[in-house]
CSV table of C-alpha atoms in Angstrom, one decimal:
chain,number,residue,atom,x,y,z
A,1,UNK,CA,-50.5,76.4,-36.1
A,2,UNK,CA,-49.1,72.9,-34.9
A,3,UNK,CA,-50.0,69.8,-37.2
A,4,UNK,CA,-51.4,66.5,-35.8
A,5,UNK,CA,-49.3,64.3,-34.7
A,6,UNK,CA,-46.1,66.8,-34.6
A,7,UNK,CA,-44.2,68.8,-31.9
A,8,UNK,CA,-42.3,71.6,-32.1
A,9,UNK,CA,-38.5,71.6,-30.5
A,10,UNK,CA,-37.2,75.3,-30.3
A,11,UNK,CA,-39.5,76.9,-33.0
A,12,UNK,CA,-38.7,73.4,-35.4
A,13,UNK,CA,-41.7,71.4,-36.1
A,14,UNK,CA,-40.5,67.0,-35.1
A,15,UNK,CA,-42.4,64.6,-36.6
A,16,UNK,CA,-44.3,62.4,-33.9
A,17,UNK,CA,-42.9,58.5,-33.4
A,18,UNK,CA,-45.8,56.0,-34.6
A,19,UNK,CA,-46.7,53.5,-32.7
A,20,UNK,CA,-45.3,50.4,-32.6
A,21,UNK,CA,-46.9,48.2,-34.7
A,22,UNK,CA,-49.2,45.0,-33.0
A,23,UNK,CA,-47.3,41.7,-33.9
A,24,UNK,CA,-48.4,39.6,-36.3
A,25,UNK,CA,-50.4,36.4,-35.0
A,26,UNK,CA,-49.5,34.2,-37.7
A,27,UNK,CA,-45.6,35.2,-36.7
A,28,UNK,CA,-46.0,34.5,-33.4
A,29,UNK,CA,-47.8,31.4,-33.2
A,30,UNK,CA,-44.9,29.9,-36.3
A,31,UNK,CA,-42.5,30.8,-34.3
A,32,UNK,CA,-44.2,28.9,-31.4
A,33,UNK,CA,-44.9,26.1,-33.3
A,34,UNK,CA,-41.2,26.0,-34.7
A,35,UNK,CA,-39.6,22.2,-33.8
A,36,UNK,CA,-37.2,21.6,-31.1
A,37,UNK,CA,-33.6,21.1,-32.8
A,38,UNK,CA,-33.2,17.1,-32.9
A,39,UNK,CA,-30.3,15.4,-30.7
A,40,UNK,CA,-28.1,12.6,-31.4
A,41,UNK,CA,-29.4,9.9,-29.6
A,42,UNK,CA,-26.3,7.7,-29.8
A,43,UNK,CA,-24.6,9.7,-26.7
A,44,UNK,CA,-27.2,8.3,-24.3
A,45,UNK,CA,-27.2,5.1,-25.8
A,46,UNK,CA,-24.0,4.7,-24.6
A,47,UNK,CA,-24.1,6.4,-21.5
A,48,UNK,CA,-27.0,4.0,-20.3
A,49,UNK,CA,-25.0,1.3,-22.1
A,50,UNK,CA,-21.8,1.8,-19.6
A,51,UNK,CA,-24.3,2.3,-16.5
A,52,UNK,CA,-25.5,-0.9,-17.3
A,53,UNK,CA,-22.2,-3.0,-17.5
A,54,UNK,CA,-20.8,-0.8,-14.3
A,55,UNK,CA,-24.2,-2.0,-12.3
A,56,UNK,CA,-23.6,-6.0,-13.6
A,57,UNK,CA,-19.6,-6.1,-13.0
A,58,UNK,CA,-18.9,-7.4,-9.8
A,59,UNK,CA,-16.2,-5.7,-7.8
A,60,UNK,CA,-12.5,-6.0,-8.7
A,61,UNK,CA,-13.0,-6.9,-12.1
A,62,UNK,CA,-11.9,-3.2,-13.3
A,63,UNK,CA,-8.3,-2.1,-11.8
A,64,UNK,CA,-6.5,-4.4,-9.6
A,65,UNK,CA,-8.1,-7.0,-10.7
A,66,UNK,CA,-7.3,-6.8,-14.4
A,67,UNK,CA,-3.4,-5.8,-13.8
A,68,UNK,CA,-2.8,-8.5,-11.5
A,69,UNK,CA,-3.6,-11.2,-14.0
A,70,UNK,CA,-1.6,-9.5,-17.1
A,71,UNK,CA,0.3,-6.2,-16.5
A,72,UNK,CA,2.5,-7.7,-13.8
A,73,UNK,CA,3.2,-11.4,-15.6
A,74,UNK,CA,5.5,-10.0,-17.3
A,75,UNK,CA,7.8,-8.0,-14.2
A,76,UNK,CA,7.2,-11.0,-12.2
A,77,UNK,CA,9.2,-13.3,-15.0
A,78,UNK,CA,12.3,-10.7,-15.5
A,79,UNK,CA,12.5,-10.3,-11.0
A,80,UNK,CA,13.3,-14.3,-10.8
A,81,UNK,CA,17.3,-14.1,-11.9
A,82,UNK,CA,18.9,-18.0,-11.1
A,83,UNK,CA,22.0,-17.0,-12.6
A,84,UNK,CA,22.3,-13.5,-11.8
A,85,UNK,CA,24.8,-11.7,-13.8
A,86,UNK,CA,27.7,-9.5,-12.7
A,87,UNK,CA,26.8,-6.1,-11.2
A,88,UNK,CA,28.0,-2.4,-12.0
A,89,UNK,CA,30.7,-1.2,-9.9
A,90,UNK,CA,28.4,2.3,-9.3
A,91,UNK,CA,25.1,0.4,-9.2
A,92,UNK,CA,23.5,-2.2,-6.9
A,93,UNK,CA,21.2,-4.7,-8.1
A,94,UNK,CA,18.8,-6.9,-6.9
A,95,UNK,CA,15.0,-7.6,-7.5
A,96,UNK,CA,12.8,-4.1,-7.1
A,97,UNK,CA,9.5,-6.4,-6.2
A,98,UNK,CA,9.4,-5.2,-2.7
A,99,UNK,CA,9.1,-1.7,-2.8
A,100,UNK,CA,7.4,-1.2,-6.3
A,101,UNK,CA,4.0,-1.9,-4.6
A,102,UNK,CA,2.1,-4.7,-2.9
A,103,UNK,CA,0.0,-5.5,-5.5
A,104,UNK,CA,3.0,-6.8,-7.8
A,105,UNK,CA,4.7,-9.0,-4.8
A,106,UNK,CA,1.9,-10.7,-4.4
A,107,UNK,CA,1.6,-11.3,-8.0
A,108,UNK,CA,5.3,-12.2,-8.1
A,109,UNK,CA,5.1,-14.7,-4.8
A,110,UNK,CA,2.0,-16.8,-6.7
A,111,UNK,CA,4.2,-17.0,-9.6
A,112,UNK,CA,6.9,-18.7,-7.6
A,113,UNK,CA,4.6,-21.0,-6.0
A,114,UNK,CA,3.0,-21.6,-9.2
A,115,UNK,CA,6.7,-22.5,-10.8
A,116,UNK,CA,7.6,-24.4,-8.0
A,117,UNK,CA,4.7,-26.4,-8.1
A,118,UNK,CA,5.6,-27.4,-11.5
A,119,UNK,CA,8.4,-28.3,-10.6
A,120,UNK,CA,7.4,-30.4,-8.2
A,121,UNK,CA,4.8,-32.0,-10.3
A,122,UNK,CA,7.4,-33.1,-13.3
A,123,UNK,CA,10.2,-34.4,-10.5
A,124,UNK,CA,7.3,-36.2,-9.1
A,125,UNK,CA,6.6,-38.1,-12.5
A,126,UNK,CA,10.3,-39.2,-13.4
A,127,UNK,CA,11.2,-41.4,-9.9
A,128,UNK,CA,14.9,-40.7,-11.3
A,129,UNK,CA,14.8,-36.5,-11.6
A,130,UNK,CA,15.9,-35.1,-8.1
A,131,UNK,CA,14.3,-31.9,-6.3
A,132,UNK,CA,14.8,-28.7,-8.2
A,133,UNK,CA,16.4,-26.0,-6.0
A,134,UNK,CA,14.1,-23.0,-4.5
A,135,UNK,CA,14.0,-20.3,-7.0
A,136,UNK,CA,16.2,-17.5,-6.5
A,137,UNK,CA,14.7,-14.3,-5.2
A,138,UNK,CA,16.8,-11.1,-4.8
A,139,UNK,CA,14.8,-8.2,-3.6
A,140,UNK,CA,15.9,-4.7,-2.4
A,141,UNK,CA,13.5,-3.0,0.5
A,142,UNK,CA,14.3,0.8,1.0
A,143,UNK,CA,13.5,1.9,4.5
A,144,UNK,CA,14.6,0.4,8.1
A,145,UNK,CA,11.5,1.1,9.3
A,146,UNK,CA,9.1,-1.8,11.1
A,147,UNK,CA,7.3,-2.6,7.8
A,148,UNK,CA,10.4,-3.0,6.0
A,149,UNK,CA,12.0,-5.0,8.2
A,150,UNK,CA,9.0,-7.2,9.1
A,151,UNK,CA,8.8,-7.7,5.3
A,152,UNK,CA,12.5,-8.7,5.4
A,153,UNK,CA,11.6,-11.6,7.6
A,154,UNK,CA,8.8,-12.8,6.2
A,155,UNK,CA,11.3,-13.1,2.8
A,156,UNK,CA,14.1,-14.8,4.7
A,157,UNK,CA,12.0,-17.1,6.4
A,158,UNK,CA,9.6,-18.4,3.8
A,159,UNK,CA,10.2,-22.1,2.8
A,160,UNK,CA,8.8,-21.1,-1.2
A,161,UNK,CA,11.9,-19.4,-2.2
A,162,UNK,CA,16.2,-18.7,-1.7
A,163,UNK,CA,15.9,-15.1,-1.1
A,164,UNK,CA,18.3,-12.4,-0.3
A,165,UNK,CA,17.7,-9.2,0.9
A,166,UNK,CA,19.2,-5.5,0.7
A,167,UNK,CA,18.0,-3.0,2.9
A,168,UNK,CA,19.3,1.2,2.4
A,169,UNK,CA,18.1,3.6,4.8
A,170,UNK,CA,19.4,7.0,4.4
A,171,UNK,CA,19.3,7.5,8.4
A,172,UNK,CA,22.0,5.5,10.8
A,173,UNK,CA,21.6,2.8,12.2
A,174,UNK,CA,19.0,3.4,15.7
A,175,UNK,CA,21.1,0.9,17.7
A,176,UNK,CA,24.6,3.1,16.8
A,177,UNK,CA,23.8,6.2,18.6
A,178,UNK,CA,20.9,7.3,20.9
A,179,UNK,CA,21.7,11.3,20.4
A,180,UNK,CA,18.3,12.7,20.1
A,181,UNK,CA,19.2,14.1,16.5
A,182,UNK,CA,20.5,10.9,15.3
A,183,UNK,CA,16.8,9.5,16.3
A,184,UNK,CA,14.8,12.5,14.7
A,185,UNK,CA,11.6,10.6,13.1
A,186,UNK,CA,12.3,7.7,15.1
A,187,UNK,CA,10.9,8.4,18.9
A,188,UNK,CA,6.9,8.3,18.0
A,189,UNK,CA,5.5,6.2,20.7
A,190,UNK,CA,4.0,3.5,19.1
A,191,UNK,CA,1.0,0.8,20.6
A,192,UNK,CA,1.4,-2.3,19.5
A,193,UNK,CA,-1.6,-4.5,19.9
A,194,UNK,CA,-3.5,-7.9,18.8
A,195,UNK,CA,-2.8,-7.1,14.8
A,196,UNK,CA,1.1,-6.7,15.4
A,197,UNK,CA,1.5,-9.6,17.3
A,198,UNK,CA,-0.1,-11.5,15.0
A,199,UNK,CA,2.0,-10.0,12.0
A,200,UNK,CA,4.9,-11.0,14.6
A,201,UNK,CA,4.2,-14.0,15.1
A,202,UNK,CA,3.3,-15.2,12.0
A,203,UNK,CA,7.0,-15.6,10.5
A,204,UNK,CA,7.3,-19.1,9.8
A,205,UNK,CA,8.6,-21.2,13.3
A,206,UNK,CA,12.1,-22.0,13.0
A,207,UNK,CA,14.6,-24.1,15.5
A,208,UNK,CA,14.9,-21.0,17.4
A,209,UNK,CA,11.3,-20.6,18.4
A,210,UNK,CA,10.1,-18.0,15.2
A,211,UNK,CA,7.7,-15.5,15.6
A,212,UNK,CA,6.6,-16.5,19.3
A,213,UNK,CA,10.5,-15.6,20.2
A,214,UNK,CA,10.3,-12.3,18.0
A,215,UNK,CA,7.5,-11.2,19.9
A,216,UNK,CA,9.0,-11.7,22.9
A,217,UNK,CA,12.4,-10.1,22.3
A,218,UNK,CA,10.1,-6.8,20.8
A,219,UNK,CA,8.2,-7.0,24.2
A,220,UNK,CA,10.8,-7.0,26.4
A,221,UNK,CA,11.9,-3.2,25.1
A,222,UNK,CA,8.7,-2.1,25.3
A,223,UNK,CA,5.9,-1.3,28.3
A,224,UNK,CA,3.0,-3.3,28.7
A,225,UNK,CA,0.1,-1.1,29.2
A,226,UNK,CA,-4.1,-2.4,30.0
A,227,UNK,CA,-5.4,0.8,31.3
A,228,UNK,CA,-5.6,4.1,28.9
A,229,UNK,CA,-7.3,6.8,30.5
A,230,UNK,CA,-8.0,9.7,28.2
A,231,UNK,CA,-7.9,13.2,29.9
A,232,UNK,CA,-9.2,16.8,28.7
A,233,UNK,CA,-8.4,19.8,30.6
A,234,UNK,CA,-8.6,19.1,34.4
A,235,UNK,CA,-12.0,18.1,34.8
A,236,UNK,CA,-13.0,15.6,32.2
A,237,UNK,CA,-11.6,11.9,32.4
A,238,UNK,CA,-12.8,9.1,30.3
A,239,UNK,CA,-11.5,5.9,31.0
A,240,UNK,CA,-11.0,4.0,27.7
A,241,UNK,CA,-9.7,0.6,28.7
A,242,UNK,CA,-9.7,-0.5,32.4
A,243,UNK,CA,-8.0,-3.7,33.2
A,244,UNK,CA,-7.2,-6.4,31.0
A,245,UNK,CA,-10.6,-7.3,29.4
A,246,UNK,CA,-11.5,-10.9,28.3
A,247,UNK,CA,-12.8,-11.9,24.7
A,248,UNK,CA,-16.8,-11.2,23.7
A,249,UNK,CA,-19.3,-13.3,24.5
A,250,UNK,CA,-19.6,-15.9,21.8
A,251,UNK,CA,-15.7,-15.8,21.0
A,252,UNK,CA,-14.8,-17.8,24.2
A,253,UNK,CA,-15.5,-21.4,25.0
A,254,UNK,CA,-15.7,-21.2,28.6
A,255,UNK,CA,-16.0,-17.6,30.3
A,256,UNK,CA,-14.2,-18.6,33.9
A,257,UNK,CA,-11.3,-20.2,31.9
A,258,UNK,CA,-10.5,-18.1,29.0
A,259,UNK,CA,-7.3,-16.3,29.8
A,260,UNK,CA,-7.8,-12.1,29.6
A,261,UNK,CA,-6.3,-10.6,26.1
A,262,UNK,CA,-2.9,-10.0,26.2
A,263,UNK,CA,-1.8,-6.2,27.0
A,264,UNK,CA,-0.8,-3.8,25.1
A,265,UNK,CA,2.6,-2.8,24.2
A,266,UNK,CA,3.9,0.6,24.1
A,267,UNK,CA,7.2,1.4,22.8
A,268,UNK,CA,9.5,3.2,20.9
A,269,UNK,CA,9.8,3.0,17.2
A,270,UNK,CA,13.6,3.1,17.5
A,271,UNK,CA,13.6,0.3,20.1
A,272,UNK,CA,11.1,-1.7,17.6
A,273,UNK,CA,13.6,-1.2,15.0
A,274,UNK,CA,16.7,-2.2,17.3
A,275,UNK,CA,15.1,-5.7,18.1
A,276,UNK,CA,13.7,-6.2,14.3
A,277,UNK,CA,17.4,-5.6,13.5
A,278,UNK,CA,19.0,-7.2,15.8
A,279,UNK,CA,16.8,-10.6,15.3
A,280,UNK,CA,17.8,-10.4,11.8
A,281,UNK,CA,21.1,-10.5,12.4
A,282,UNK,CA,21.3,-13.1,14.4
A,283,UNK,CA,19.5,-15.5,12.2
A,284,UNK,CA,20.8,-14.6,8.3
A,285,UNK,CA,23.8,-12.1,8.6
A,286,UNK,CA,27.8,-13.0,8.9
A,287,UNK,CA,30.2,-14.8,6.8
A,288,UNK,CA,30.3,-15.6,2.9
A,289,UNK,CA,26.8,-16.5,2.3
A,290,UNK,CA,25.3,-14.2,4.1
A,291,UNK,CA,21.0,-13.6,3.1
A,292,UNK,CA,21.3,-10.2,4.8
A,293,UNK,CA,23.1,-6.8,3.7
A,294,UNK,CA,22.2,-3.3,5.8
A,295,UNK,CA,23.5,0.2,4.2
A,296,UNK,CA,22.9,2.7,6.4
A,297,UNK,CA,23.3,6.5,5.8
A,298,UNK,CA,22.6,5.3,1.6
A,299,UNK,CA,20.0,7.4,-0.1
A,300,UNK,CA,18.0,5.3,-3.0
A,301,UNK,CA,18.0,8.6,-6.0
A,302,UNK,CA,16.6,6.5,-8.8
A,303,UNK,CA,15.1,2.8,-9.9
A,304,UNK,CA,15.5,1.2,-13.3
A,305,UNK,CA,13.0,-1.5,-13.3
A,306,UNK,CA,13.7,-3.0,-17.0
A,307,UNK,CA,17.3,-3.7,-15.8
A,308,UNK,CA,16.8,-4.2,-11.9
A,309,UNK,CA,19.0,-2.0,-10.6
A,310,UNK,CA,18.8,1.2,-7.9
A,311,UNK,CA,21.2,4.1,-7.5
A,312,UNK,CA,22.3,4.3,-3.6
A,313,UNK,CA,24.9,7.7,-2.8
């Protein structure tokens, strides 16, 4: 005979499981009704706090902006050197302005025309002072390359400051041997249009003609070029520039007179470098007070800013 509610496993009599019992109403609705854990509210405070000021800073005033006017003051004072001491038999010193970065150039070129102006302003109020002489700039570019040596005549040329300028490139010199090897890095074809004729050209004139006769000497080793005609496979050709065009409407006075823009060049970064080089020395290299000092085959390994000076091997 078999109870109520049991079964029997192999002859054994197993109680039945009850049912699960129905939960309890006043349970579940306190546990509905249970608050939501409270949150600091200072975090977005001051999230929407730092939205806020982001939104109603104009641009620059973060970054650049806020190094230019104190972080570099400082470097720019310890770069100007009028009575430059001795240097290091192993070590080479000179200014590290140019290559450190843009930003703190600039900064150091405003603070020369800002101490020269100075200058100028107490010489001006004694009648009996004389001129002060152009602050002393010595600055070390590494890299021959057309930026570097662009940069080194913008330095020799400007009327604001003495400077004198070291150049180290580990590579030869480009005008020493043409050996393909020798010019590995230096053969891209490059297209030089209306923004590096302008950067040409705007090196302060000079008795020999400035810029305009920089341009001109980097032209003549170059290929003028006014029709570029893009091609893709066999079939497809796209003429990009045919002809010499002539400015926009609106950018011209008279559209019968106004001569066609100039051509570009194409050329060589090796024979960009050559004239770059050679115009330099012509103008500030040679005998005792020479402005200009090349080291070629000289590897730059290390820069101590706080004392000026590089390591060259």
């Amino acid at each position: 005979m078999m109870m109520a509610g049991a079964a029997t496993v192999d002859g054994a009599a197993v109680p039945a499981r009850a049912p699960p019992a129905a939960p309890s109403v006043a349970a579940t609705s306190k546990a509905q009704l249970r608050p939501l854990p409270r949150r600091n509210p200072i975090l977005p405070a001051l999230l929407v706090a730092a939205a806020m000021v982001l939104a109603t800073t104009p641009p620059g005033a973060f970054g650049l902006g806020l190094l230019s006017s104190s972080s570099f003051s400082s470097s720019s004072s310890s770069v100007v050197r009028r009575s430059p001491l001795p240097p290091p038999s192993s070590e080479s010193r000179f200014a590290p302005a140019s290559y450190s970065s843009p930003l703190r150039f600039s900064s150091l070129s405003s603070s020369l025309h800002a101490s020269s102006d100075e200058d100028d302003a107490s010489s001006s109020s004694s009648p009996s002072a004389s001129t002060p002489p152009r602050p002393l700039l010595e600055v070390g570019i590494v890299g021959a390359g057309p930026s570097g040596l662009l940069l080194a005549h913008r330095l020799l040329s400007s009327p604001s400051y003495a400077a004198s300028v070291t150049i180290f490139e580990s590579r030869p010199d480009p005008r020493a041997n043409t050996d393909a090897a020798a010019l590995e890095g230096r053969a891209y074809a490059l297209g030089l249009n209306g923004r590096s004729r302008a950067a040409m050209r705007s090196v302060p004139n000079n008795n020999d003609g400035g810029g305009d006769r920089l341009w001109h000497e980097v032209k003549e080793r170059g290929y003028e070029s006014d029709k570029f005609v893009l091609r893709i496979g066999t079939k497809l050709k796209l003429k990009l520039r045919d002809g010499a065009p002539k400015l926009p409407r609106g950018f011209r006075d008279d559209d019968d007179d106004e001569p066609p823009i100039e051509p570009t060049v194409l050329i060589y970064q090796s024979d960009l470098c050559a004239a770059l080089l050679d115009d330099l020395e012509r103008k500030y290299a040679g005998g005792d007070g020479s402005k200009l000092t090349l080291r070629f085959g000289e590897k730059v390994n290390g820069v101590d800013v706080d004392s000026n000076y590089v390591r060259a091997a």
